C-alpha cells in the first residue's frame, strides 16, 4: 500500500528561487526509503514540505503530497497539526538545538501524547518514562526529570526519536538524524530507529547526505540533485548499476574505507615536528580542571601526512592548537625542525608561524567576511612584508591557479563563494608563505562528498608538488585512509594507538580503534 | 574513473554556482517597497536635514521678526504652525530651530560614539585589570540616569548649546563603550581572527584590520538610535533653560516658551513637540533598519 505519494512537488524560496523542481516519490507502508543528495539538492526542503513546515519565505508552488490518500498541500493548519506527530513523526537534524532547554525531558515527551489526546496529564508522565526506556536511555525515570543540557548529543537524539515515535506514527521522517553525531553514536541511533520502526511497522523516509548510511539502512534509494530526482530504485540496484551520470559521480566520490589508497605511503622523511608528552588542562572553576590532552607524543615527518583521528571531545583539535602555539601547553614539549618551540614568543614565534600554517574545518568562519579573496590570500605575505604590492597580487593569482580557482574570484568576497571554493581560498592562504607543515583541522568535514573528494585530491597533489607535511585532524576514517601515511587514534585526551596507516587499518590492536572501524557505515563495500 | 576525478575540479572551481549577485538597486527597491514606515522615516529625516542646511527653502519668513498685530494666531494657511505671543511665525521658528537642535545632537552623538568606541575597544582588547577597571567606571556611569548626568555636566561646563551637546555626549559614552566591548570580545574569539594569528599577524594589525571593521556595524546602529535620544536630551536641557539663549529658536526652548500659553494657544507647545517626537521616531526606525534588517532581508 502506498503510504506517501508525492506528485510533481515544486517548492521555491522567496530569496533563492526554486529549491524543488517537480519531484515524484513514493513510500510504501513499513518501507525504509532514503533520499540522498548534496547540500542544496532540495532533499531537506522536500522532507519539510511534506509536513508543511517550510522555513520562512518557502512556498509550495504546485503538486500534491498524498498521505494515506489525503492531500496535505493546502490542508489547513489545524488539520495539519492533527497529522504532525500523530501520523508523521519527525526526527530533526541537530539534537543540540531541537529540545526546549527550559523544559524537562519527560514533559517534552509527554507533550506529544497530551496534544494528540493519547494520554491525560497523569498517565502521560508514566508513558513518557516507558517511551524513554524503549528508546534505550539508561535510567529513564532519572532522565525524564533532567533538562536537555544534562544529556549528551546521542542521548538527546534518543529523546527526539522517542518523541517522534511516541504517537506510533505511520511514517517517520528522519532529516539527517545523525550528521551531528560521532560515528559510534551514529550507529547506535540508526540501530534504534531501525529496530523501533520495524517492530511497529512504521515507514521511514531517511534524508541523508551519507551514501554509506543510505546503503546500509534503506531498501530503496532516491537520488536528488538540484531539486530533481535523478535516479530511484532498490538500493542494491542503484549502487551496483547506477544509471545516471550524477549517481555515478557521487558513488565514485565517496571515500572508501576498504579501498587501497591512491598513492604509495611515504615513510622515509626526517622528523619535522616532534611532540612529546603534551598535556593541556582547562580550568572548570572552583579549582577543578579538565585534562583535554593527556601525555600525547608523536612525530610528523617532512613531506608526510600524520593523521589524528578521534571523536568529538577526544582532544585532537586542542592538540592542533597546541602545535600551532595558539594556546600554551600545561606540560610537554613541541619541537619543530630541531628547535624547541614550546615556550617561544615574539620574533621566534612569528618565525614559527611562517613555517606552520593552518586550514580550518569551517571555511565559512575562518575567512574575514569583509576581505576580498585577494586580501585574504595576500594577508600572510603582507604580515611578513614579503614582496611589493604588485608581486603579492601576482603571487595570489598563482596560488589561486594552484588550488584550481579562476583569477576572477580575486575581487569577490567569501560570501559570494561556495563552501568548496572557500576552502580552496583557505588552502591558498595557508600555502602563500611556502610553509613546511600545514595543520588541517577537519578540513573537509563541512563539505559535500563530491567537493570533499576534489579538495582531498588537491591536498594530495600539493603534497607531491611542494613536499608539504600535513598534520591532518579528522573524525572520518575513510578520509584518513586515503591520505595518511601515519595514523594516531585519540580517545579522551590520550593517544591510544599510533603507527603506519596500513597497519592501523589492517590490524588495529586497541579495542577503541576496532570499535571506530566497525562503526563506519560500510555496506557500500559489498556493492563495489 | 580518471576522467571523472579530473573534471569535477574544474567544474567546482569555475561552473559551481556563485551566490547570487542581485543588482543592488533592485534589492533596495524591493526592500523599501515592503517597508513604507521606513520610507516615510527616511523622507522625514531628509526634510529635517534640508531644514538644517537651508532653512530658507521652506520659509522666507524671519524667525525673529515680531508682528504684534498678528499675535497668537491659530495654525492656518497663512501661518502653518500659527504665531506666538509677539506674532513670530512658529513654522519659521521650528524650521530655523532645526539647525540648533540637530547640530547639538550630532555633536553629542559624535562625541559619545568616538570616545565610547575607543574606551570599549581598549577595554575589550586589553582585557584583564584594565578591562575590569574601565567597566566598573562604565557601570557607575550607567547607574546614574543620563539626564541627571547631563545636568551635572552642563552645570559644571556652563550654559549654551555647545555645552549642552558636550554634556549629553559625555553622558552617553557608557552605552557605546558597552556595545563596542561586546563586539570586540565576540570578534576576537572568531575563527578568522585566530586564523590571522596563526598567519603570524601582530595584535595591533589584527585589531585594525579584522576587529574594528567587523565591529562598527552595531555601533553605527546605536549611534542612529542615540541620535534620536540626543535630540530629546538636548531639547530637554534647553527646555530647562540651559541651552540656546532667547530669542534664538531651538526646539526645546520653543516648547518651554509655549508653556505659559498652554491654556489658550495649544499650538505653541504641541507643534514643536510633535516635530521632536516625529524626528526621534524616524531616526529610531532607521536605526532598526541599519541594525540587521538589511542583511537579514538578503
JSON list of N, CA and C in Angstrom, two decimals, chain A residues 363-376 409-419 421-423 425, chain B residues 18-19 192:
[
{"chain": "A", "resi": 363, "resn": "UNK", "atom": "N", "xyz": [35.11, 26.71, 6.51]},
{"chain": "A", "resi": 363, "resn": "UNK", "atom": "CA", "xyz": [35.59, 27.78, 5.63]},
{"chain": "A", "resi": 363, "resn": "UNK", "atom": "C", "xyz": [34.67, 28.99, 5.67]},
{"chain": "A", "resi": 364, "resn": "UNK", "atom": "N", "xyz": [33.50, 28.86, 6.32]},
{"chain": "A", "resi": 364, "resn": "UNK", "atom": "CA", "xyz": [32.58, 30.00, 6.40]},
{"chain": "A", "resi": 364, "resn": "UNK", "atom": "C", "xyz": [33.02, 30.95, 7.51]},
{"chain": "A", "resi": 365, "resn": "UNK", "atom": "N", "xyz": [33.66, 30.38, 8.56]},
{"chain": "A", "resi": 365, "resn": "UNK", "atom": "CA", "xyz": [34.02, 31.22, 9.71]},
{"chain": "A", "resi": 365, "resn": "UNK", "atom": "C", "xyz": [35.49, 31.63, 9.69]},
{"chain": "A", "resi": 366, "resn": "UNK", "atom": "N", "xyz": [36.32, 30.95, 8.93]},
{"chain": "A", "resi": 366, "resn": "UNK", "atom": "CA", "xyz": [37.75, 31.22, 9.04]},
{"chain": "A", "resi": 366, "resn": "UNK", "atom": "C", "xyz": [38.24, 32.27, 8.05]},
{"chain": "A", "resi": 367, "resn": "UNK", "atom": "N", "xyz": [37.32, 32.81, 7.23]},
{"chain": "A", "resi": 367, "resn": "UNK", "atom": "CA", "xyz": [37.70, 33.89, 6.32]},
{"chain": "A", "resi": 367, "resn": "UNK", "atom": "C", "xyz": [36.98, 35.16, 6.75]},
{"chain": "A", "resi": 368, "resn": "UNK", "atom": "N", "xyz": [37.71, 36.25, 6.88]},
{"chain": "A", "resi": 368, "resn": "UNK", "atom": "CA", "xyz": [37.10, 37.52, 7.28]},
{"chain": "A", "resi": 368, "resn": "UNK", "atom": "C", "xyz": [36.08, 37.95, 6.23]},
{"chain": "A", "resi": 369, "resn": "UNK", "atom": "N", "xyz": [34.79, 38.09, 6.63]},
{"chain": "A", "resi": 369, "resn": "UNK", "atom": "CA", "xyz": [33.74, 38.39, 5.65]},
{"chain": "A", "resi": 369, "resn": "UNK", "atom": "C", "xyz": [33.94, 39.72, 4.92]},
{"chain": "A", "resi": 370, "resn": "UNK", "atom": "N", "xyz": [34.74, 40.62, 5.49]},
{"chain": "A", "resi": 370, "resn": "UNK", "atom": "CA", "xyz": [34.90, 41.93, 4.86]},
{"chain": "A", "resi": 370, "resn": "UNK", "atom": "C", "xyz": [36.06, 41.97, 3.88]},
{"chain": "A", "resi": 371, "resn": "UNK", "atom": "N", "xyz": [36.89, 40.94, 3.88]},
{"chain": "A", "resi": 371, "resn": "UNK", "atom": "CA", "xyz": [38.05, 40.92, 2.99]},
{"chain": "A", "resi": 371, "resn": "UNK", "atom": "C", "xyz": [37.66, 40.37, 1.62]},
{"chain": "A", "resi": 372, "resn": "UNK", "atom": "N", "xyz": [38.34, 40.81, 0.57]},
{"chain": "A", "resi": 372, "resn": "UNK", "atom": "CA", "xyz": [38.20, 40.14, -0.71]},
{"chain": "A", "resi": 372, "resn": "UNK", "atom": "C", "xyz": [39.14, 38.93, -0.70]},
{"chain": "A", "resi": 373, "resn": "UNK", "atom": "N", "xyz": [38.92, 38.04, -1.65]},
{"chain": "A", "resi": 373, "resn": "UNK", "atom": "CA", "xyz": [39.75, 36.84, -1.74]},
{"chain": "A", "resi": 373, "resn": "UNK", "atom": "C", "xyz": [41.22, 37.24, -1.87]},
{"chain": "A", "resi": 374, "resn": "UNK", "atom": "N", "xyz": [41.49, 38.27, -2.68]},
{"chain": "A", "resi": 374, "resn": "UNK", "atom": "CA", "xyz": [42.86, 38.71, -2.86]},
{"chain": "A", "resi": 374, "resn": "UNK", "atom": "C", "xyz": [43.47, 39.13, -1.52]},
{"chain": "A", "resi": 375, "resn": "UNK", "atom": "N", "xyz": [42.72, 39.91, -0.74]},
{"chain": "A", "resi": 375, "resn": "UNK", "atom": "CA", "xyz": [43.25, 40.36, 0.56]},
{"chain": "A", "resi": 375, "resn": "UNK", "atom": "C", "xyz": [43.50, 39.20, 1.50]},
{"chain": "A", "resi": 376, "resn": "UNK", "atom": "N", "xyz": [42.60, 38.19, 1.44]},
{"chain": "A", "resi": 376, "resn": "UNK", "atom": "CA", "xyz": [42.75, 37.04, 2.32]},
{"chain": "A", "resi": 376, "resn": "UNK", "atom": "C", "xyz": [44.03, 36.28, 1.98]},
{"chain": "A", "resi": 409, "resn": "UNK", "atom": "N", "xyz": [38.00, 35.33, -9.19]},
{"chain": "A", "resi": 409, "resn": "UNK", "atom": "CA", "xyz": [37.45, 35.37, -7.82]},
{"chain": "A", "resi": 409, "resn": "UNK", "atom": "C", "xyz": [38.26, 36.31, -6.93]},
{"chain": "A", "resi": 410, "resn": "UNK", "atom": "N", "xyz": [39.39, 36.81, -7.43]},
{"chain": "A", "resi": 410, "resn": "UNK", "atom": "CA", "xyz": [40.24, 37.68, -6.59]},
{"chain": "A", "resi": 410, "resn": "UNK", "atom": "C", "xyz": [39.47, 38.81, -5.93]},
{"chain": "A", "resi": 411, "resn": "UNK", "atom": "N", "xyz": [38.54, 39.41, -6.69]},
{"chain": "A", "resi": 411, "resn": "UNK", "atom": "CA", "xyz": [37.85, 40.59, -6.16]},
{"chain": "A", "resi": 411, "resn": "UNK", "atom": "C", "xyz": [36.54, 40.24, -5.45]},
{"chain": "A", "resi": 412, "resn": "UNK", "atom": "N", "xyz": [36.22, 38.93, -5.38]},
{"chain": "A", "resi": 412, "resn": "UNK", "atom": "CA", "xyz": [34.98, 38.55, -4.70]},
{"chain": "A", "resi": 412, "resn": "UNK", "atom": "C", "xyz": [35.21, 38.47, -3.20]},
{"chain": "A", "resi": 413, "resn": "UNK", "atom": "N", "xyz": [34.07, 38.46, -2.46]},
{"chain": "A", "resi": 413, "resn": "UNK", "atom": "CA", "xyz": [34.15, 38.26, -1.03]},
{"chain": "A", "resi": 413, "resn": "UNK", "atom": "C", "xyz": [33.71, 36.84, -0.70]},
{"chain": "A", "resi": 414, "resn": "UNK", "atom": "N", "xyz": [34.14, 36.32, 0.47]},
{"chain": "A", "resi": 414, "resn": "UNK", "atom": "CA", "xyz": [33.83, 34.92, 0.78]},
{"chain": "A", "resi": 414, "resn": "UNK", "atom": "C", "xyz": [32.36, 34.57, 0.64]},
{"chain": "A", "resi": 415, "resn": "UNK", "atom": "N", "xyz": [31.46, 35.50, 0.99]},
{"chain": "A", "resi": 415, "resn": "UNK", "atom": "CA", "xyz": [30.03, 35.20, 0.94]},
{"chain": "A", "resi": 415, "resn": "UNK", "atom": "C", "xyz": [29.55, 34.85, -0.46]},
{"chain": "A", "resi": 416, "resn": "UNK", "atom": "N", "xyz": [30.33, 35.26, -1.48]},
{"chain": "A", "resi": 416, "resn": "UNK", "atom": "CA", "xyz": [29.89, 35.00, -2.85]},
{"chain": "A", "resi": 416, "resn": "UNK", "atom": "C", "xyz": [30.43, 33.68, -3.37]},
{"chain": "A", "resi": 417, "resn": "UNK", "atom": "N", "xyz": [31.15, 32.94, -2.52]},
{"chain": "A", "resi": 417, "resn": "UNK", "atom": "CA", "xyz": [31.73, 31.68, -2.97]},
{"chain": "A", "resi": 417, "resn": "UNK", "atom": "C", "xyz": [31.03, 30.50, -2.31]},
{"chain": "A", "resi": 418, "resn": "UNK", "atom": "N", "xyz": [31.13, 29.34, -2.95]},
{"chain": "A", "resi": 418, "resn": "UNK", "atom": "CA", "xyz": [30.56, 28.13, -2.36]},
{"chain": "A", "resi": 418, "resn": "UNK", "atom": "C", "xyz": [31.54, 27.58, -1.32]},
{"chain": "A", "resi": 419, "resn": "UNK", "atom": "N", "xyz": [31.05, 26.60, -0.54]},
{"chain": "A", "resi": 419, "resn": "UNK", "atom": "CA", "xyz": [31.88, 26.03, 0.52]},
{"chain": "A", "resi": 419, "resn": "UNK", "atom": "C", "xyz": [33.21, 25.50, 0.00]},
{"chain": "A", "resi": 421, "resn": "UNK", "atom": "N", "xyz": [34.80, 26.30, -2.74]},
{"chain": "A", "resi": 421, "resn": "UNK", "atom": "CA", "xyz": [35.65, 27.39, -3.22]},
{"chain": "A", "resi": 421, "resn": "UNK", "atom": "C", "xyz": [36.29, 28.11, -2.03]},
{"chain": "A", "resi": 422, "resn": "UNK", "atom": "N", "xyz": [35.52, 28.29, -0.96]},
{"chain": "A", "resi": 422, "resn": "UNK", "atom": "CA", "xyz": [36.08, 28.97, 0.21]},
{"chain": "A", "resi": 422, "resn": "UNK", "atom": "C", "xyz": [37.23, 28.16, 0.80]},
{"chain": "A", "resi": 423, "resn": "UNK", "atom": "N", "xyz": [37.03, 26.83, 0.87]},
{"chain": "A", "resi": 423, "resn": "UNK", "atom": "CA", "xyz": [38.10, 26.03, 1.45]},
{"chain": "A", "resi": 423, "resn": "UNK", "atom": "C", "xyz": [39.34, 26.10, 0.57]},
{"chain": "A", "resi": 425, "resn": "UNK", "atom": "N", "xyz": [40.26, 28.74, -1.07]},
{"chain": "A", "resi": 425, "resn": "UNK", "atom": "CA", "xyz": [40.86, 30.04, -0.72]},
{"chain": "A", "resi": 425, "resn": "UNK", "atom": "C", "xyz": [41.67, 29.88, 0.57]},
{"chain": "B", "resi": 18, "resn": "UNK", "atom": "N", "xyz": [27.83, 30.53, -8.09]},
{"chain": "B", "resi": 18, "resn": "UNK", "atom": "CA", "xyz": [28.30, 31.50, -7.11]},
{"chain": "B", "resi": 18, "resn": "UNK", "atom": "C", "xyz": [27.05, 32.17, -6.53]},
{"chain": "B", "resi": 19, "resn": "UNK", "atom": "N", "xyz": [27.08, 32.42, -5.21]},
{"chain": "B", "resi": 19, "resn": "UNK", "atom": "CA", "xyz": [25.92, 33.04, -4.57]},
{"chain": "B", "resi": 19, "resn": "UNK", "atom": "C", "xyz": [25.45, 34.25, -5.38]},
{"chain": "B", "resi": 192, "resn": "UNK", "atom": "N", "xyz": [38.24, 33.63, 12.19]},
{"chain": "B", "resi": 192, "resn": "UNK", "atom": "CA", "xyz": [39.11, 34.32, 11.25]},
{"chain": "B", "resi": 192, "resn": "UNK", "atom": "C", "xyz": [40.15, 35.18, 11.94]}
]
